Structures are given as C-alpha cells and as structure tokens.
Short mmCIF file of C-alpha atoms in Angstrom, two decimals:
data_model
loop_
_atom_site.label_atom_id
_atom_site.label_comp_id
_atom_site.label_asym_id
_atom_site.label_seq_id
_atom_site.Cartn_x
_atom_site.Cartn_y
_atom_site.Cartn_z
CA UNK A 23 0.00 0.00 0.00
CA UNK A 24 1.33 3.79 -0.82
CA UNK A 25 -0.55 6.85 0.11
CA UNK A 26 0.33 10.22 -1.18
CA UNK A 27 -1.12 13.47 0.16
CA UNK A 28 -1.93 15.40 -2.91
CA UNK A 29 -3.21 18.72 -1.18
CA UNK A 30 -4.61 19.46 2.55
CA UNK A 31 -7.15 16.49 3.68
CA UNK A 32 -6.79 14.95 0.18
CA UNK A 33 -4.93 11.50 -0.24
CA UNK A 34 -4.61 8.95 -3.20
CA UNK A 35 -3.70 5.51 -2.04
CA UNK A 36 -2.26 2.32 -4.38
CA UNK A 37 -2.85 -0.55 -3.06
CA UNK A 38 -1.67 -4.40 -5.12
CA UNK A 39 -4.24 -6.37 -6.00
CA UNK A 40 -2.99 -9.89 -6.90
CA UNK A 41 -0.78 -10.36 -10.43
CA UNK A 42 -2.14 -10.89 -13.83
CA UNK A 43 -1.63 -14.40 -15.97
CA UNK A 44 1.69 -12.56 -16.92
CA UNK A 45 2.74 -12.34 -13.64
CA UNK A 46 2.49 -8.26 -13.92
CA UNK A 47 1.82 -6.73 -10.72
CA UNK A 48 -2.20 -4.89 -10.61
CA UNK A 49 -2.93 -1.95 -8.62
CA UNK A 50 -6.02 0.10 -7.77
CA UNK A 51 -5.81 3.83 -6.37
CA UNK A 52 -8.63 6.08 -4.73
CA UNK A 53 -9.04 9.62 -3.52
CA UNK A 54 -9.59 10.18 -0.18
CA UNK A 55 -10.31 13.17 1.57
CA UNK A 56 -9.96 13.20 5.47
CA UNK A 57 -9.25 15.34 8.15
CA UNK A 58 -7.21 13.13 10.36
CA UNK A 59 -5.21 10.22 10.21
CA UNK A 60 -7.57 8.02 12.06
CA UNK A 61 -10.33 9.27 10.02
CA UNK A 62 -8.12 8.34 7.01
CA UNK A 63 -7.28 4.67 7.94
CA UNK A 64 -10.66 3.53 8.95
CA UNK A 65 -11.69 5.12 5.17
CA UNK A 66 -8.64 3.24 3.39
CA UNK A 67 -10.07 0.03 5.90
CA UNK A 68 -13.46 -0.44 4.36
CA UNK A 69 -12.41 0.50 0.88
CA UNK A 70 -9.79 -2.46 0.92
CA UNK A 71 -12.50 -4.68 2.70
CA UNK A 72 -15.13 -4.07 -0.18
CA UNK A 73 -12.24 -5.17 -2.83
CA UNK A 74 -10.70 -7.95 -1.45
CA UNK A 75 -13.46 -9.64 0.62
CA UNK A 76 -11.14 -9.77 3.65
CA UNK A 77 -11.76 -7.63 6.65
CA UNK A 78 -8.73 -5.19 7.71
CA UNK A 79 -8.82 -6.97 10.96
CA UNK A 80 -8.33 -10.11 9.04
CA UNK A 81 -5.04 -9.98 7.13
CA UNK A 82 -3.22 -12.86 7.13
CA UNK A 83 -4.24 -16.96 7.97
CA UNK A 84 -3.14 -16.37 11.47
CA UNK A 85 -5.59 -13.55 12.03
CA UNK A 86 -7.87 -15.57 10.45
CA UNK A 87 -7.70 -18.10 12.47
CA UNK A 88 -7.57 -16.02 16.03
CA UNK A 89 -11.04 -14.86 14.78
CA UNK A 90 -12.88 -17.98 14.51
CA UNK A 91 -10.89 -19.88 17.10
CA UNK A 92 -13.59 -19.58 19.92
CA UNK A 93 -16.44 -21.24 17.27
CA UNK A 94 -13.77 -23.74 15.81
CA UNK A 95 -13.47 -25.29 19.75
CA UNK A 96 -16.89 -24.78 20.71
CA UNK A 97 -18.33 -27.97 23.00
CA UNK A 98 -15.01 -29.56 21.68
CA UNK A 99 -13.66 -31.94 24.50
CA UNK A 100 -10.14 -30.78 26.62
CA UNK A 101 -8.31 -33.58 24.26
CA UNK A 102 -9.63 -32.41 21.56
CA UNK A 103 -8.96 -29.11 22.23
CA UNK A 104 -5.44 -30.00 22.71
CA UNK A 105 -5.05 -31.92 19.51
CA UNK A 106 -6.39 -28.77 17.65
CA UNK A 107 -3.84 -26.61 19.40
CA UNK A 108 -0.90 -28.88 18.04
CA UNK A 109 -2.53 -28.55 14.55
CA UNK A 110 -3.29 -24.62 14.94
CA UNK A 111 0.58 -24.15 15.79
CA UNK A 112 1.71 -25.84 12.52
CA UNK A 113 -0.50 -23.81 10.47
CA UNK A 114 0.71 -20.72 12.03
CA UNK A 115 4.27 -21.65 11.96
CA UNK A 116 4.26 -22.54 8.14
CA UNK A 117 1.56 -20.42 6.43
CA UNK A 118 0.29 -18.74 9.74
CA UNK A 119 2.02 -15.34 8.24
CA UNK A 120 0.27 -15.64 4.39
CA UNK A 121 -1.81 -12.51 3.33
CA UNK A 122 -5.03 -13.81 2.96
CA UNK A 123 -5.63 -12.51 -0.62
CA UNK A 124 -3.02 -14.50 -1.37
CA UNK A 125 -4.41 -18.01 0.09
CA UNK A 126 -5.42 -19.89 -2.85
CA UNK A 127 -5.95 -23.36 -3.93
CA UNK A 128 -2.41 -23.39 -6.20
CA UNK A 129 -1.09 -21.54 -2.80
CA UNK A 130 -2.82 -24.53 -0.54
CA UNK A 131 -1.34 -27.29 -2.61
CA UNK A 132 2.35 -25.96 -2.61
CA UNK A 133 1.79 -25.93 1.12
CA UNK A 134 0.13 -29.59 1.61
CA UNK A 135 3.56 -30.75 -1.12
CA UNK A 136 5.76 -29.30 1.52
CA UNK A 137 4.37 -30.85 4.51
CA UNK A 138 4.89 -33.88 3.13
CA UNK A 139 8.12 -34.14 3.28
CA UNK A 140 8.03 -34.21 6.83
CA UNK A 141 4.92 -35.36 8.36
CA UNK A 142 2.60 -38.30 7.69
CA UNK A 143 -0.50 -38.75 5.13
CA UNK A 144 -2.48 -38.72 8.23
CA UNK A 145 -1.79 -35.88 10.01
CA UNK A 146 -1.42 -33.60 6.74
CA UNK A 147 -5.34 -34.43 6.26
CA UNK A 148 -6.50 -32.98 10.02
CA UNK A 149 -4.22 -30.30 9.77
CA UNK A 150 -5.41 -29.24 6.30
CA UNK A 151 -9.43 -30.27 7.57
CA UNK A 152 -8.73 -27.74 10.63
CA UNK A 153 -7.48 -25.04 8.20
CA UNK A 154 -10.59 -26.10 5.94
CA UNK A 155 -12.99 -25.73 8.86
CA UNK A 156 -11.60 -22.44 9.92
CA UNK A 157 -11.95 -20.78 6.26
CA UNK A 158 -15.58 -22.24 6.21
CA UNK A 159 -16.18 -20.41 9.51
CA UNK A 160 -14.55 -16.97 8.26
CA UNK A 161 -16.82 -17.47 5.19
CA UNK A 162 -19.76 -17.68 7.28
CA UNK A 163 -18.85 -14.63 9.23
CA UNK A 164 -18.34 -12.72 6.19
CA UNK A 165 -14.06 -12.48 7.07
CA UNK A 166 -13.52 -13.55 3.46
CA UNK A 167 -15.56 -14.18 0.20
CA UNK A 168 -14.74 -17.36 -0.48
CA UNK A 169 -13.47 -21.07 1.02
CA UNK A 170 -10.17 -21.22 -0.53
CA UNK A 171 -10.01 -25.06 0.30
CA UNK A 172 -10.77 -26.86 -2.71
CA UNK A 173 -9.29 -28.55 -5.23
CA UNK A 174 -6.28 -29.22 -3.28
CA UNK A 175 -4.78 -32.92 -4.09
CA UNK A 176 -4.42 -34.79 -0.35
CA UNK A 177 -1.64 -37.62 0.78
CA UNK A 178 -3.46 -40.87 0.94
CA UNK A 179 -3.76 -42.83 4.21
CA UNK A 180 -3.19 -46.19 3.89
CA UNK A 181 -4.98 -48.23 5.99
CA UNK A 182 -3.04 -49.97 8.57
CA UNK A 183 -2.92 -53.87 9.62
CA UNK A 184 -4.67 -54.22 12.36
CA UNK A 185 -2.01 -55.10 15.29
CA UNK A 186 -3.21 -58.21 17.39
CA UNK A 187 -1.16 -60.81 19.56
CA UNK A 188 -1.16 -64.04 17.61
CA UNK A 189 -2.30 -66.93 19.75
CA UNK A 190 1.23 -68.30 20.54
CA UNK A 191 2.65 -64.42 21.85
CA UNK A 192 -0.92 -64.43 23.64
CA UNK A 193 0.08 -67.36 25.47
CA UNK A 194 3.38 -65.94 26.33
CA UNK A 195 2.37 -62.43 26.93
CA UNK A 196 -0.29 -64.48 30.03
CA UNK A 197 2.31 -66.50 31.45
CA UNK A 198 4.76 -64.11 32.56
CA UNK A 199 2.28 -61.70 33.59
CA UNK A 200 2.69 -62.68 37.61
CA UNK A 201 6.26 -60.97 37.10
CA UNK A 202 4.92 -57.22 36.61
CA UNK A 203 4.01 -55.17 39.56
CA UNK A 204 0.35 -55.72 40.52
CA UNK A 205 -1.04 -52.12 38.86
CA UNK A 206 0.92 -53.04 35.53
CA UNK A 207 -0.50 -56.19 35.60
CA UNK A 208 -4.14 -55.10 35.94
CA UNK A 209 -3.29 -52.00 33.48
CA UNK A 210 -2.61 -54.90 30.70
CA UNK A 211 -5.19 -57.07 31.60
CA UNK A 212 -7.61 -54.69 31.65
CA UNK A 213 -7.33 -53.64 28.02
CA UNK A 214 -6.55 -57.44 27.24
CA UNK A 215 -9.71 -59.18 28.57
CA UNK A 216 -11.86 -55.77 29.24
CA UNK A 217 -11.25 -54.06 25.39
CA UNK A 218 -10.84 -51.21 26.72
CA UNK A 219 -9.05 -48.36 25.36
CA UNK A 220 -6.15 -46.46 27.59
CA UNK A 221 -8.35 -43.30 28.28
CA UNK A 222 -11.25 -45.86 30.00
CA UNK A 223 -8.31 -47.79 31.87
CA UNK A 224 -6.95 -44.89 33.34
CA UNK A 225 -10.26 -43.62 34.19
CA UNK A 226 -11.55 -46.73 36.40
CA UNK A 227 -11.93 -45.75 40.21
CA UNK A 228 -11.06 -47.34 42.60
CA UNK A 229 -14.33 -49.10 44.23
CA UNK A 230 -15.56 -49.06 40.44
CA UNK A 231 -15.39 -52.98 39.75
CA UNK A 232 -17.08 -55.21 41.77
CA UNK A 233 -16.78 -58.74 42.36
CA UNK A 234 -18.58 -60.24 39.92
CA UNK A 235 -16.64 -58.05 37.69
CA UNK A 236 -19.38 -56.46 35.46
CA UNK A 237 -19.55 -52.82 35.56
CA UNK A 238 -19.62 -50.14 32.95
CA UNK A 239 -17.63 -48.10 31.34
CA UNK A 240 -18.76 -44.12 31.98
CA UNK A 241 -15.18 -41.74 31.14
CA UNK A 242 -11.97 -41.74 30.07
CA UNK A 243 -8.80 -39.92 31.19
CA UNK A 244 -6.25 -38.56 29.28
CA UNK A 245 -2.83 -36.45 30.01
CA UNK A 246 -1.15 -35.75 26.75
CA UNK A 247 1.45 -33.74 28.50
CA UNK A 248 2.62 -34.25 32.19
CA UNK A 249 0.81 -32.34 34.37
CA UNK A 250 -2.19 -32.31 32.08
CA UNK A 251 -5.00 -34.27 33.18
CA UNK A 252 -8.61 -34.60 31.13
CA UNK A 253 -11.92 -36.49 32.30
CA UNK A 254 -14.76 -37.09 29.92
CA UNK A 255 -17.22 -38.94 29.31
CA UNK A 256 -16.93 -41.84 27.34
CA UNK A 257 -16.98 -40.81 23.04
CA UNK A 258 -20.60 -41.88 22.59
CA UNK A 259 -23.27 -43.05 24.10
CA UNK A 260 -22.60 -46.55 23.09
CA UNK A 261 -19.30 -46.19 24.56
CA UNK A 262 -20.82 -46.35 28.03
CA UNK A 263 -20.88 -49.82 28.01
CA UNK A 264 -21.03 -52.66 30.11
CA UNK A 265 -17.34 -54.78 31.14
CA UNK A 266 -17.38 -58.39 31.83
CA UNK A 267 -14.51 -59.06 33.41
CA UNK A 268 -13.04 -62.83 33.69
CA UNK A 269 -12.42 -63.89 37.31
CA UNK A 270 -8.82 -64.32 37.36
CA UNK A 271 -8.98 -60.58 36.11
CA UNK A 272 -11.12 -59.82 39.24
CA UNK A 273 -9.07 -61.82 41.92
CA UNK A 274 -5.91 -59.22 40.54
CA UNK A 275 -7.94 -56.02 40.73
CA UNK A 276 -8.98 -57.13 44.63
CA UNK A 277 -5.68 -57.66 45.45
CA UNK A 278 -4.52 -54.28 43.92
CA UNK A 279 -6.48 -52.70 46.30
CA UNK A 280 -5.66 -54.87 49.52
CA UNK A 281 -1.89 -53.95 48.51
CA UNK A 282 -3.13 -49.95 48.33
CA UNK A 283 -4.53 -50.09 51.54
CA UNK A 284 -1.10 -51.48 52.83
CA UNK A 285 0.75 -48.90 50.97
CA UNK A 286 -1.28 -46.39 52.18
CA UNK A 287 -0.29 -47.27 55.70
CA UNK A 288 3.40 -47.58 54.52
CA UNK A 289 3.54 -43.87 52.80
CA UNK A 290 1.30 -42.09 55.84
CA UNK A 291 0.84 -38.22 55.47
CA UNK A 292 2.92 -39.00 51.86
CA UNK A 293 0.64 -41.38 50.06
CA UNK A 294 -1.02 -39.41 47.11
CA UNK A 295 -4.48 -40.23 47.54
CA UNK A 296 -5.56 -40.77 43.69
CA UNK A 297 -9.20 -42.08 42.88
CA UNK A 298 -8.28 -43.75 40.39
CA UNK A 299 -7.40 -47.70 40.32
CA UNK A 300 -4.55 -47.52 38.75
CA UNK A 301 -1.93 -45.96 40.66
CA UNK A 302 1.84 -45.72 41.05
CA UNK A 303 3.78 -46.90 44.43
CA UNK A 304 2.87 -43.57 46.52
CA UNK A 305 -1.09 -43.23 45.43
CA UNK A 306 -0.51 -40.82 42.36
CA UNK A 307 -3.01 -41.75 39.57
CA UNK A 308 -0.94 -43.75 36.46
CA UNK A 309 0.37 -41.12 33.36
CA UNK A 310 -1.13 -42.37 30.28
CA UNK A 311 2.32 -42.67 29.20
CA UNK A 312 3.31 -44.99 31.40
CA UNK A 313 1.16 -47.66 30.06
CA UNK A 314 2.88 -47.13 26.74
CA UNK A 315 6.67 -47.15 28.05
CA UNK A 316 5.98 -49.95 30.61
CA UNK A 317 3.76 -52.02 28.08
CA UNK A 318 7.11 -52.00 25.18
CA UNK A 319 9.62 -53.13 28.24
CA UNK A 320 7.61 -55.68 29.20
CA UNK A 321 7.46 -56.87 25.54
CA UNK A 322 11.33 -56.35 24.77
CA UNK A 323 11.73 -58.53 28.41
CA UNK A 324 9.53 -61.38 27.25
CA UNK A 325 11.31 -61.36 23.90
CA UNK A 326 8.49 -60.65 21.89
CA UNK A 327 7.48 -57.52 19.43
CA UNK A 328 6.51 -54.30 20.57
CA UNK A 329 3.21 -53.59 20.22
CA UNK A 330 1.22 -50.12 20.57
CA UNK A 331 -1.53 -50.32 23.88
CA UNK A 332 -4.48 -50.31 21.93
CA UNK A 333 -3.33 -53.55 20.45
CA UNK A 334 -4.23 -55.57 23.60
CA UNK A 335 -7.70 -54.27 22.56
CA UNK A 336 -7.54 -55.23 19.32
CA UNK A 337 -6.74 -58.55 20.25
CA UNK A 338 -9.69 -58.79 22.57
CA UNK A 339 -11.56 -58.73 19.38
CA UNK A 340 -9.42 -61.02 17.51
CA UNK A 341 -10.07 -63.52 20.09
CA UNK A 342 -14.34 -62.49 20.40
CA UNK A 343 -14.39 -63.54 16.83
CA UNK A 344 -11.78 -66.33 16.73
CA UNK A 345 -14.87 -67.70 19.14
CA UNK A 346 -17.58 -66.99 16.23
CA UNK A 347 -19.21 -64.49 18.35
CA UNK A 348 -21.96 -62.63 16.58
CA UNK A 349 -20.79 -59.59 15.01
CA UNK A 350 -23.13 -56.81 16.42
CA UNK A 351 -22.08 -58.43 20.18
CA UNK A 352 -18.32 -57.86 19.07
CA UNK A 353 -19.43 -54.05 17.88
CA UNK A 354 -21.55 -53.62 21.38
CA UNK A 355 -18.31 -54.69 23.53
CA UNK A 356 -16.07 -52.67 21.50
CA UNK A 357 -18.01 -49.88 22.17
CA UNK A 358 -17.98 -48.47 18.56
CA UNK A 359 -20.64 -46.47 17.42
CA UNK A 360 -22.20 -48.28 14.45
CA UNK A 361 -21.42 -52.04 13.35
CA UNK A 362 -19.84 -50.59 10.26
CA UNK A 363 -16.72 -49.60 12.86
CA UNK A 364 -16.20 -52.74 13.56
CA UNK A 365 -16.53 -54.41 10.29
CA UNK A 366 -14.29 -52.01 8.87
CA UNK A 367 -11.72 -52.85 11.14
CA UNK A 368 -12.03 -56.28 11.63
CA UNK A 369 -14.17 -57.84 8.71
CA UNK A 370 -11.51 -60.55 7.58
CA UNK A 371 -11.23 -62.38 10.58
CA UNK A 372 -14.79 -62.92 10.93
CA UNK A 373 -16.19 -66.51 10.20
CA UNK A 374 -19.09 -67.33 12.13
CA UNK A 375 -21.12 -66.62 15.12
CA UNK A 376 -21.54 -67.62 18.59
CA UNK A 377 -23.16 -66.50 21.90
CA UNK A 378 -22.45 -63.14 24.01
CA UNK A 379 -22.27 -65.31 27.55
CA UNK A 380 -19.08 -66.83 26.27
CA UNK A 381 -16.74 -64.23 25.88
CA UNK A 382 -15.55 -63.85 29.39
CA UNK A 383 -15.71 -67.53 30.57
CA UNK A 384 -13.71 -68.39 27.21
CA UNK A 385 -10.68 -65.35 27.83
CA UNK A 386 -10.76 -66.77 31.89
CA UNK A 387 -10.09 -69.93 29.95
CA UNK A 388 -7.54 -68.92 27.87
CA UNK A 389 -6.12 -66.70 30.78
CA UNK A 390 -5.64 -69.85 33.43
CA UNK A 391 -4.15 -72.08 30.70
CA UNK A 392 -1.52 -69.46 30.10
CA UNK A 393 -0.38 -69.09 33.51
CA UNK A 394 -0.40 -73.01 34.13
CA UNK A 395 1.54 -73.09 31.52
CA UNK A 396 3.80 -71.19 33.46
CA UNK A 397 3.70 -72.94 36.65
#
C-alpha cells in the first residue's frame, strides 16, 4: 500500500491487487479526503475490505484463524482441544504469516507438497481439515468471500494392519504376567480381557469394579502432556458400556487394592491419595504414558514384538471372533458407534457366530491355561 497526500485532507492511495496471468503486478488507487489520520485509515479500511473480501482486521491466515478460534473449539472436548492446538501451531508456523488474498488453492497445494516431506499422510489431512474448517467459519462470518479449500490434491492414508497378539505371543504375553508389579498387571489385563481403550483404563476408580466383575464403562482420562490431566465422558453413548470381566482378572484387581490399603499405611501423610485404580507406588493416579513405556519393556523382556496399547484391545476382538461371536455383540463390547466400525476394522477375521455369555468364561479360559503353563 502507498498513500500520497496530494493537497490538505486529500490522499490517493495504491494498493496491489494480486498479479495478472503474466505475472504483472495490478494496482487500484482512490481519492480520499480526510481530516485526520484516524479518520483516514478507517476510510482506506473499508475501501480495501469491499475489494478484497477480507476484513482489515483479518489480514493474514493467522488472524484468520484467532477470529474464529472460539467457534472452531466450541463444546469440543479438553483432548480435543489440545489436539487442535498442536494442529493450529503448525499452520501458524508454516503459512500462519500468508496474506489472505493471497491463500489460494495453487497456494494450498504448494503448502500440503511441503508438509509432506516431513509429516505423515495422516496428520497432513487434520491439519489441512482444521485449516478447511476455519476458512468455512470466516466465510460464514463474512471475514472472506470465499473457502479457498478446494481442489487441493491430499496424501493418501493407507490403511493400517490391524495389530493383534497371535495366539502363541498371547500365550506368552499371560504367562509371565505374575512378574509385573500388581497395577501393571491389571493396566494390561484390563485392556486385554476388558477391550478397553487407555483413556477408560486410566479412568476406572477405585471401588468401580465389583466382584462379579461387570460394571460399565462411563469416562476416560487422558494427560497428553505431564501435568495435564482430562476427564470425559466416554466418546458416545454406546461407549458407556457394560465390562465383563473374567475372574482371574477380578481376583488381581482385589488384590490391587488390599496392597493400596497397605501402601497407604506404609507412605502415611505421603501417600497421594488418587481415585483412580490404577496408581503408582505412593497413590498418584498412572500417566497415560506410562502404560505405553511400561507395556514395550515388558514386551522387549519377554522377547516378543513391541506392540502399541491399543493392540491388547484389538486382540480382545481377535479372540471375540476367533470364538464366532456374533458380530453386532463384538461391535456392542467394543463400544464403537455403528457395526460398520467394527466391520471395517475387523471384517476378515470374521467366520461365524456364537453366543455373548461366552466371551468372558472363554478369555478366563484362555487366561488360566496361560499361567499353568507357566507354573
């Protein structure tokens, strides 16, 4: 932009307007006529606003984004929140300083080819969704004309192998389970034999399961970073589901809390009172990457293959429909949302059907052979 004062309270102002298909810059000018500076700017403001579509509070994709943020996060979950956070700073730290007028689809695609040299298919697509929902907002709120998101060519995902203990590591995985600390144990057999994802493990109180071991599922907790902490309810409604524990599963979880009572006793004024089950030594509540770090030593110390924590779930499935157990049951324990979930995930290992009463006796089955196996 260039102003020029041509005579007392008269101005002409230039300001660039995009290139042409040569690549020669455009310009438009106006006369302005204004008795003070302020009076001035908020003239030069609105004309700019009328020709570019983008509000002079609005210049560049950061701005953009600052305006819509509180709408973007509205009745979005703490996690959530936080994941949106991590994908907000990567916008603003790679095209965060962009003039809008300049955001384009050509623009969006050279951006989306550069990220890809450093980040995965997968997180490319929320990042560029979360930029794509933000636009879509600033549309709405008349902040720009148009969505500039379209037409932009995406990394494909490919779909990963579901990651499942086969039935000899299974067997091996049991049997040395009696070695880990009593909350580790429980932690792993939890997901194992509960399918339960790491959030809904961590989030389990402490007089929550009782002794017949069925008991539902009602929140998750999560602590992305250390000294973070989020409790929500489970992810939908079918998620608040109900556990059927196998008894060796619920002989472990009453000891756990016979040996926090004696702990408590040991620690005094210094035991951490958590609520949760799952605790560490002095009565602080597990970190959700504990589970993680704990769960690969374990593996590396039983000489088997790392696997991620949500594969002990997995294999809860594996083993559901190893059993022929009905689809829709599998769906209803896994707590997805829709059978389509589960199909999606797990529709070549299905075969053929069997009854919902099974599942726990059959895993308490599998769990006692393992650890005689052992003995």
């Amino acid at each position: 932009m260039h102003i020029k004062q041509l005579e007392k309270n008269k101005y002409r102002v230039w300001i660039d307007i995009n290139t042409d298909y040569l690549g020669k810059r455009k310009q438009k000018s106006k006369v302005f006529y204004a008795s003070t500076k302020r009076e001035l700017n908020t003239q030069i403001n609105e004309w700019v606003e009328s020709i570019s579509g983008i509000s002079a509070q609005c210049r560049t994709v950061s701005d953009m984004c600052n305006a819509v943020w509180s709408q973007v996060i509205n009745n979005k979950s703490p996690n959530t929140i936080h994941t949106y956070n991590d994908q907000r700073n990567r916008i603003d730290n790679t095209i965060g300083s962009l003039r809008l007028e300049k955001l384009s689809p050509r623009t969006l695609q050279m951006w989306v080819d550069d990220l890809s040299s450093e980040l995965s298919p997968r997180t490319i697509r929320f990042t560029y969704s979360l930029l794509r929902n933000c636009c879509s907002i600033a549309v709405t709120w008349n902040l720009i004309k148009t969505n500039p998101c379209h037409d932009v060519s995406l990394p494909t995902v490919r779909k990963k192998e579901v990651q499942i203990l086969s039935p000899e590591d299974f067997s091996v995985f049991c049997s040395h389970l009696d070695e880990l600390p009593l909350d580790y144990k429980v932690c792993f057999e939890l997901a194992l034999f509960g399918s339960l994802r790491k959030g809904e493990v961590l989030g389990i109180l402490e007089d929550e399961i009782p002794d017949d071991g069925r008991f539902y599922i009602k929140r998750a907790r999560y602590s992305p970073n250390l000294g973070e902490v989020f409790v929500k309810e489970t992810k939908t409604s079918s998620g608040e589901r109900l556990c059927i524990l196998p008894q060796l599963v619920v002989d472990d979880v009453i000891a756990l809390r016979k040996q926090h009572i004696q702990s408590k006793l040991k620690y005094g004024k210094a035991w951490i009172d958590s609520p949760y089950l799952l605790k560490e030594e002095n009565g602080e509540a597990f970190h959700a990457s504990l589970c993680i770090t704990r769960l690969q030593s374990y593996m590396k110390k039983i000489g088997l293959e790392p696997i991620s924590f949500h594969a002990l779930r997995h294999t809860y499935a594996s083993i559901c429909i190893s059993l022929g157990v009905n689809p829709e049951i599998v769906s209803k324990r896994m707590g997805h949302s829709n059978l389509s979930t589960t199909l999606g995930i797990y529709t070549h290992l299905f075969e053929q059907k069997n009854n919902d009463d099974e599942i726990a006796s059959a895993l308490g089955t599998m769990l006692s052979q393992s650890v005689e196996k052992c003995e």
